[in-house]
Amino acid sequence: MSSFVVHRDGHVASAEELAPLAFAGYAHFTAMQVREGGIRGLDLHLERLRFASMELYGRALPDDRVLAHLRTAIQAGPADLSLTATVYSPAGEFTAAEAELALLVRTGPPATAPRGPLALTAVEYERVLPAVKHVGEVAKTYFLRQAVAQGFDDAAFVDRRGRLSEATIWNLAFWDGTAVVWPDAEKLGGITMGIVRRRLEHLGVPQRVQEITLADLPTLTGAVVMNSWSPGIPVTRIGHVPLPEAPAFVETLHEAYQSEPLCAVPLCDA
């Protein structure tokens, strides 16, 4: 029997409880990789869930309840796993009705990131509520499939002002030879990005935020995508603009991420 679980509010979710979610698109989530029973950036995950719940519902689940449900799911599985925590209202979508928020926690095998390097097509697209990691984003998979059909690995998004913002399920980061450069545009603040930024600051690695267009790419000396799977996968092309692979840059990001302590959820509440 699998040791991975699907829990609703701390208990095994029934088919009856899951059925309404099959067609629900008004919810938000956070995704993480659990290693040795611990999580990096647990405080950032809790902050993400609080913020998104307030934005969508005007209220949020207490942190202690979220932590209790995370503990239950993690303790039921192996030391290394993937975990997704989704907050939703049983009232469903297309309604302003109020209902007590619920937490769906799903675990599965640990993720393995692609090695790269990756080539990204550039598409003009801006996500709705970009600061919220919400469900039902058909555009992400659509643009991924379109990118692969065109011979790319994935897609990067360009906003109406021509600024690179993020990729389908990734944050973007660049290197100018001395500093890490984060794109200035409306985007989701990824948890891995948050971990890397604070650890780079702790390590004294220069970093800055600036607007980056496709025309700016030749002035940069490296690029990566990052998410919960990896703090840095090299990108060697965006659109038709080539970029150096920059192994030292990628190594710096991985070292920064690994310097973030693992938080054992039963012992560490953030």
CSV table of C-alpha atoms in Angstrom, one decimal, residues 74 77 146 197 199 215 258:
chain,number,residue,atom,x,y,z
A,74,ILE,CA,4.5,14.1,6.4
A,77,GLY,CA,5.1,9.0,4.3
A,146,GLN,CA,3.2,25.1,-27.5
A,197,ARG,CA,17.4,35.8,-2.0
A,199,ARG,CA,20.6,33.3,1.8
A,215,ALA,CA,16.9,43.3,-25.9
A,258,GLN,CA,21.5,24.4,0.6
